[in-house]
Every structure is written in structure tokens, then in C-alpha cells.
Amino acid sequence: MPIVKYPRATEPLWHEWDRKAQKCGLRHTVYAVNGDHYTGEWLDNLKHGKGTQVWKHTGAIYSGDWKFGKRDGYGSYSIRDSATKEYKKVYTGWWKNDQKCGYGAMFYPGRERYEGEWSCGLRSGWGRMYYQDGSIYEGQWLEDQPGGQGMLRLPNENRYEGGWEDGKKHGPGKFFYLDKGQLFEGIWAADLPKCGILIDFGRDEAPAPTQYPIPKVIAWKFWFC
């Protein structure tokens, strides 16, 4: 009985090309049409795992964790200095859904920096901010501004401890004038003291005390309009 041989069905060539184009696991550098490129791990054609992304237009680099195409986990973001052409770190810390979230450190121009908690890309929670003039704020943040309870220490070591709202002193607080040896305790609103009591505090150790001490039998109470 004769044997009939049927021709083997051939798979369209584009099927093979499509399989090769699927990105899953560790891959070499993959370039986008706009010049951006990524080197690292993939899952179902999405950046997933460890990887480094370079944006051609800005020259920025992110190196760290990815989850389904977005920065998620721990990673650092750096930009290229236009003068030195060297990379300088902008943020290092935790990310979620492509935004800063969790604990991280942000480096600003003028050597300012923030170390603390983030939420949805904004400073929120507890954090410490180092300002260019030497001042340091440590305390609670809300939507990228001091909000809640916190302490601001000035370059001359004077400090404020108390409530904050929208980045301004607000509510009960104490201002320590350590250079003069005095303490003001009162209520603040929109960065201005409204009422309070001024007493001597550490006057003997103050570098520039007032000429006369405040009488101990009297506490000066001030009201501000």
C-alpha cells in the first residue's frame, strides 16, 4: 500500500519574529524610537525586576527596581550636570507606582537635602530638611511642606518648637532665643506670634544677653494684632 506524505505545515515567519521580540527575563540594552534605552530584566514586555533606564533628552538615569513597567522598590535617580557633564544624584530611596514613596533622600541645588518619608512623590510623614542658609527643620511634613509638629533650628542655634501648617508656624509653640537667653512661649498663626509669654531662659550662658533680666516675679505677656 503506497504511503502518502503530506507536506509539513510551515509556520509563518512573523510568528518566529514575534517570539524573538518578546521581552522576558534578563535582556541586553533595548532602545526606544526616541533614543531612550533600558538594560535589565523584563516580564511580559514590561520592565520588571532590576534594571537601568536612561532618558536621552534629559540625560537622566534611574537604576533600581521595576514592577510592571514602573519604578517600584528601591532605586536611585541621577541627572547630568550641564557644566561638568558628570552625573549627580537627585534621589535615592523607595518608589511605588513610579513615584517617590517610603523613606528616601532628595538632593536639591545649593546643597540642600531632605531625608525622610515620602508619599505620592511628595514629602509626607517624618523628615529632616537641611537648608542652604544652615537652618534645619526636623518633624512632620504634609504635602511637601512642614505640617504638624516640628522643630526649626536656625544657624545661630535659636530654635522654634511647635505646630506647623502649610510650611508656617501655626498653633502652640516655643521660640528659644539662645543668643539672648530668653524664651517666648505662645500661639502662632501663619508664621506670626499672636500672644504669649516671654521669660529669661539660660541668660547666664547666652553669648549676647539683654542688658537687664526680666523680673522673676513678673512674666511679660504679649498680645499681637
Short mmCIF file of C-alpha atoms in Angstrom, two decimals:
data_model
loop_
_atom_site.label_atom_id
_atom_site.label_comp_id
_atom_site.label_asym_id
_atom_site.label_seq_id
_atom_site.Cartn_x
_atom_site.Cartn_y
_atom_site.Cartn_z
CA MET A 1 0.00 0.00 0.00
CA PRO A 2 1.52 3.27 -1.01
CA ILE A 3 2.44 5.75 1.72
CA VAL A 4 1.12 9.25 1.23
CA LYS A 5 3.30 12.02 2.54
CA TYR A 6 1.63 15.32 3.21
CA PRO A 7 3.73 18.49 3.14
CA ARG A 8 4.62 19.75 6.61
CA ALA A 9 2.74 22.90 7.55
CA THR A 10 5.15 25.77 7.85
CA GLU A 11 4.72 28.43 10.49
CA PRO A 12 4.52 31.97 9.20
CA LEU A 13 7.83 33.74 9.58
CA TRP A 14 6.31 36.59 11.55
CA HIS A 15 5.47 34.13 14.36
CA GLU A 16 9.15 33.46 14.87
CA TRP A 17 9.97 37.14 14.73
CA ASP A 18 7.26 37.87 17.26
CA ARG A 19 8.63 35.25 19.68
CA LYS A 20 12.09 36.72 19.42
CA ALA A 21 10.71 40.20 20.00
CA GLN A 22 9.00 39.20 23.26
CA LYS A 23 10.96 40.57 26.20
CA CYS A 24 11.06 38.36 29.27
CA GLY A 25 13.92 37.82 31.71
CA LEU A 26 17.32 39.48 31.51
CA ARG A 27 17.96 41.25 28.21
CA HIS A 28 20.69 43.34 26.70
CA THR A 29 20.09 47.03 26.13
CA VAL A 30 16.80 47.75 24.39
CA TYR A 31 16.46 51.08 22.59
CA ALA A 32 13.25 53.04 22.10
CA VAL A 33 12.46 55.08 18.99
CA ASN A 34 13.13 58.34 20.85
CA GLY A 35 16.62 57.21 21.90
CA ASP A 36 15.81 56.19 25.47
CA HIS A 37 17.30 52.84 26.43
CA TYR A 38 16.89 50.26 29.15
CA THR A 39 19.12 47.44 30.32
CA GLY A 40 17.79 44.86 32.73
CA GLU A 41 15.01 42.42 33.46
CA TRP A 42 11.62 42.13 31.75
CA LEU A 43 8.33 40.35 32.27
CA ASP A 44 5.69 40.14 29.54
CA ASN A 45 7.32 43.01 27.61
CA LEU A 46 7.38 45.25 30.70
CA LYS A 47 10.37 46.35 32.75
CA HIS A 48 10.22 44.15 35.80
CA GLY A 49 12.96 43.36 38.32
CA LYS A 50 16.37 45.07 38.33
CA GLY A 51 17.22 47.50 35.58
CA THR A 52 18.68 50.81 34.44
CA GLN A 53 16.80 53.33 32.33
CA VAL A 54 18.47 56.24 30.51
CA TRP A 55 16.40 59.12 29.10
CA LYS A 56 18.16 60.57 26.07
CA HIS A 57 16.51 64.02 26.09
CA THR A 58 17.37 64.88 29.71
CA GLY A 59 20.30 62.51 30.21
CA ALA A 60 18.70 61.32 33.45
CA ILE A 61 19.35 57.81 34.78
CA TYR A 62 17.30 55.59 37.05
CA SER A 63 18.85 52.42 38.39
CA GLY A 64 16.92 50.10 40.64
CA ASP A 65 13.73 48.08 40.97
CA TRP A 66 10.88 47.95 38.47
CA LYS A 67 7.43 46.45 38.63
CA PHE A 68 5.28 46.02 35.52
CA GLY A 69 6.90 48.90 33.67
CA LYS A 70 7.09 51.37 36.56
CA ARG A 71 9.71 52.27 39.13
CA ASP A 72 8.72 50.32 42.21
CA GLY A 73 11.00 49.29 45.06
CA TYR A 74 14.43 50.74 45.84
CA GLY A 75 16.34 52.84 43.33
CA SER A 76 18.32 55.98 42.62
CA TYR A 77 17.67 58.80 40.14
CA SER A 78 20.51 60.95 38.81
CA ILE A 79 20.85 63.79 36.31
CA ARG A 80 23.79 65.07 34.30
CA ASP A 81 25.39 68.35 35.39
CA SER A 82 25.35 70.71 32.41
CA ALA A 83 28.67 72.28 33.43
CA THR A 84 30.77 69.29 34.47
CA LYS A 85 28.91 66.68 32.37
CA GLU A 86 29.12 64.41 35.40
CA TYR A 87 26.15 62.68 36.97
CA LYS A 88 24.87 63.90 40.32
CA LYS A 89 22.39 62.03 42.45
CA VAL A 90 18.98 63.64 42.87
CA TYR A 91 17.06 60.99 44.80
CA THR A 92 17.83 57.66 46.36
CA GLY A 93 15.24 55.64 48.23
CA TRP A 94 11.94 53.86 47.80
CA TRP A 95 9.43 54.13 44.97
CA LYS A 96 5.89 52.97 44.36
CA ASN A 97 3.91 53.18 41.14
CA ASP A 98 6.60 55.37 39.52
CA GLN A 99 6.60 57.92 42.39
CA LYS A 100 8.77 58.51 45.44
CA CYS A 101 7.11 56.66 48.30
CA GLY A 102 8.53 55.49 51.63
CA TYR A 103 11.89 56.56 53.02
CA GLY A 104 14.32 58.39 50.77
CA ALA A 105 16.85 61.20 50.43
CA MET A 106 16.42 64.07 47.97
CA PHE A 107 19.31 66.35 46.97
CA TYR A 108 18.45 69.90 45.88
CA PRO A 109 20.53 72.70 44.33
CA GLY A 110 22.62 74.74 46.77
CA ARG A 111 23.48 71.63 48.81
CA GLU A 112 20.04 71.46 50.34
CA ARG A 113 18.77 67.99 51.09
CA TYR A 114 15.82 66.17 52.59
CA GLU A 115 15.92 62.87 54.42
CA GLY A 116 12.65 61.27 55.40
CA GLU A 117 9.33 59.89 54.31
CA TRP A 118 7.50 60.39 51.02
CA SER A 119 4.01 59.73 49.72
CA CYS A 120 2.84 60.04 46.11
CA GLY A 121 6.04 61.88 45.18
CA LEU A 122 5.70 64.48 47.97
CA ARG A 123 7.43 64.88 51.33
CA SER A 124 4.90 63.50 53.79
CA GLY A 125 5.40 61.97 57.22
CA TRP A 126 8.53 62.45 59.28
CA GLY A 127 11.58 64.11 57.75
CA ARG A 128 14.60 66.34 58.17
CA MET A 129 15.40 69.21 55.78
CA TYR A 130 18.80 70.89 55.55
CA TYR A 131 18.53 74.39 54.07
CA GLN A 132 21.16 76.38 52.22
CA ASP A 133 21.44 79.05 54.96
CA GLY A 134 22.29 76.40 57.57
CA SER A 135 18.81 76.07 59.08
CA ILE A 136 17.48 72.58 59.82
CA TYR A 137 13.84 71.56 60.10
CA GLU A 138 13.01 68.24 61.69
CA GLY A 139 9.49 66.99 62.19
CA GLN A 140 6.27 66.21 60.38
CA TRP A 141 5.53 67.01 56.74
CA LEU A 142 2.28 67.16 54.83
CA GLU A 143 2.02 67.50 51.05
CA ASP A 144 5.61 68.71 50.61
CA GLN A 145 5.53 71.31 53.43
CA PRO A 146 6.12 71.28 57.19
CA GLY A 147 2.81 70.34 58.76
CA GLY A 148 2.14 69.03 62.26
CA GLN A 149 4.77 69.12 64.99
CA GLY A 150 8.35 70.08 64.22
CA MET A 151 11.49 71.96 65.21
CA LEU A 152 13.33 74.59 63.17
CA ARG A 153 16.89 75.29 64.27
CA LEU A 154 18.49 78.45 62.87
CA PRO A 155 22.21 78.94 62.09
CA ASN A 156 22.67 80.95 65.34
CA GLU A 157 21.22 77.97 67.31
CA ASN A 158 17.96 79.78 68.09
CA ARG A 159 15.09 77.40 67.52
CA TYR A 160 11.34 77.06 67.29
CA GLU A 161 9.48 74.01 68.57
CA GLY A 162 5.76 73.62 67.99
CA GLY A 163 2.98 73.44 65.46
CA TRP A 164 3.20 73.99 61.71
CA GLU A 165 0.66 74.41 58.94
CA ASP A 166 1.31 74.94 55.23
CA GLY A 167 5.01 75.41 55.94
CA LYS A 168 4.44 78.16 58.54
CA LYS A 169 4.48 78.29 62.33
CA HIS A 170 0.94 77.73 63.49
CA GLY A 171 -0.60 76.86 66.85
CA PRO A 172 1.12 76.49 70.25
CA GLY A 173 4.89 76.81 70.12
CA LYS A 174 8.09 77.87 71.83
CA PHE A 175 10.84 80.05 70.41
CA PHE A 176 14.19 79.74 72.18
CA TYR A 177 16.34 82.87 71.82
CA LEU A 178 19.54 81.19 72.99
CA ASP A 179 21.69 84.09 71.84
CA LYS A 180 19.82 86.43 74.23
CA GLY A 181 18.89 83.90 76.91
CA GLN A 182 15.13 84.25 76.53
CA LEU A 183 12.17 82.01 75.78
CA PHE A 184 8.92 83.02 74.13
CA GLU A 185 6.00 80.62 74.55
CA GLY A 186 2.69 81.32 72.93
CA ILE A 187 0.31 80.92 70.00
CA TRP A 188 1.29 81.39 66.36
CA ALA A 189 -0.79 81.91 63.22
CA ALA A 190 0.54 81.97 59.66
CA ASP A 191 4.15 82.32 60.88
CA LEU A 192 3.36 85.25 63.23
CA PRO A 193 3.16 85.18 67.07
CA LYS A 194 -0.27 86.25 68.27
CA CYS A 195 0.05 86.05 72.03
CA GLY A 196 2.48 84.58 74.53
CA ILE A 197 4.81 84.92 77.50
CA LEU A 198 8.48 85.99 77.40
CA ILE A 199 10.82 84.80 80.18
CA ASP A 200 14.55 84.53 80.78
CA PHE A 201 15.98 81.16 79.78
CA GLY A 202 19.68 80.33 80.09
CA ARG A 203 20.56 84.01 80.31
CA ASP A 204 23.83 83.39 82.17
CA GLU A 205 25.14 81.21 79.33
CA ALA A 206 23.85 83.38 76.49
CA PRO A 207 26.55 84.94 74.25
CA ALA A 208 24.65 88.24 73.91
CA PRO A 209 22.20 88.58 76.81
CA THR A 210 19.85 91.52 77.16
CA GLN A 211 21.03 94.41 79.32
CA TYR A 212 18.55 93.70 82.11
CA PRO A 213 16.91 90.43 83.09
CA ILE A 214 13.17 90.06 83.19
CA PRO A 215 11.97 90.31 86.82
CA LYS A 216 11.22 86.83 88.14
CA VAL A 217 8.02 87.95 89.84
CA ILE A 218 6.61 89.11 86.52
CA ALA A 219 6.18 87.25 83.28
CA TRP A 220 5.62 89.58 80.37
CA LYS A 221 2.59 88.62 78.37
CA PHE A 222 2.35 89.95 74.83
CA TRP A 223 -0.60 90.22 72.53
CA PHE A 224 -0.06 90.83 68.84
CA CYS A 225 -2.63 92.19 66.47
#
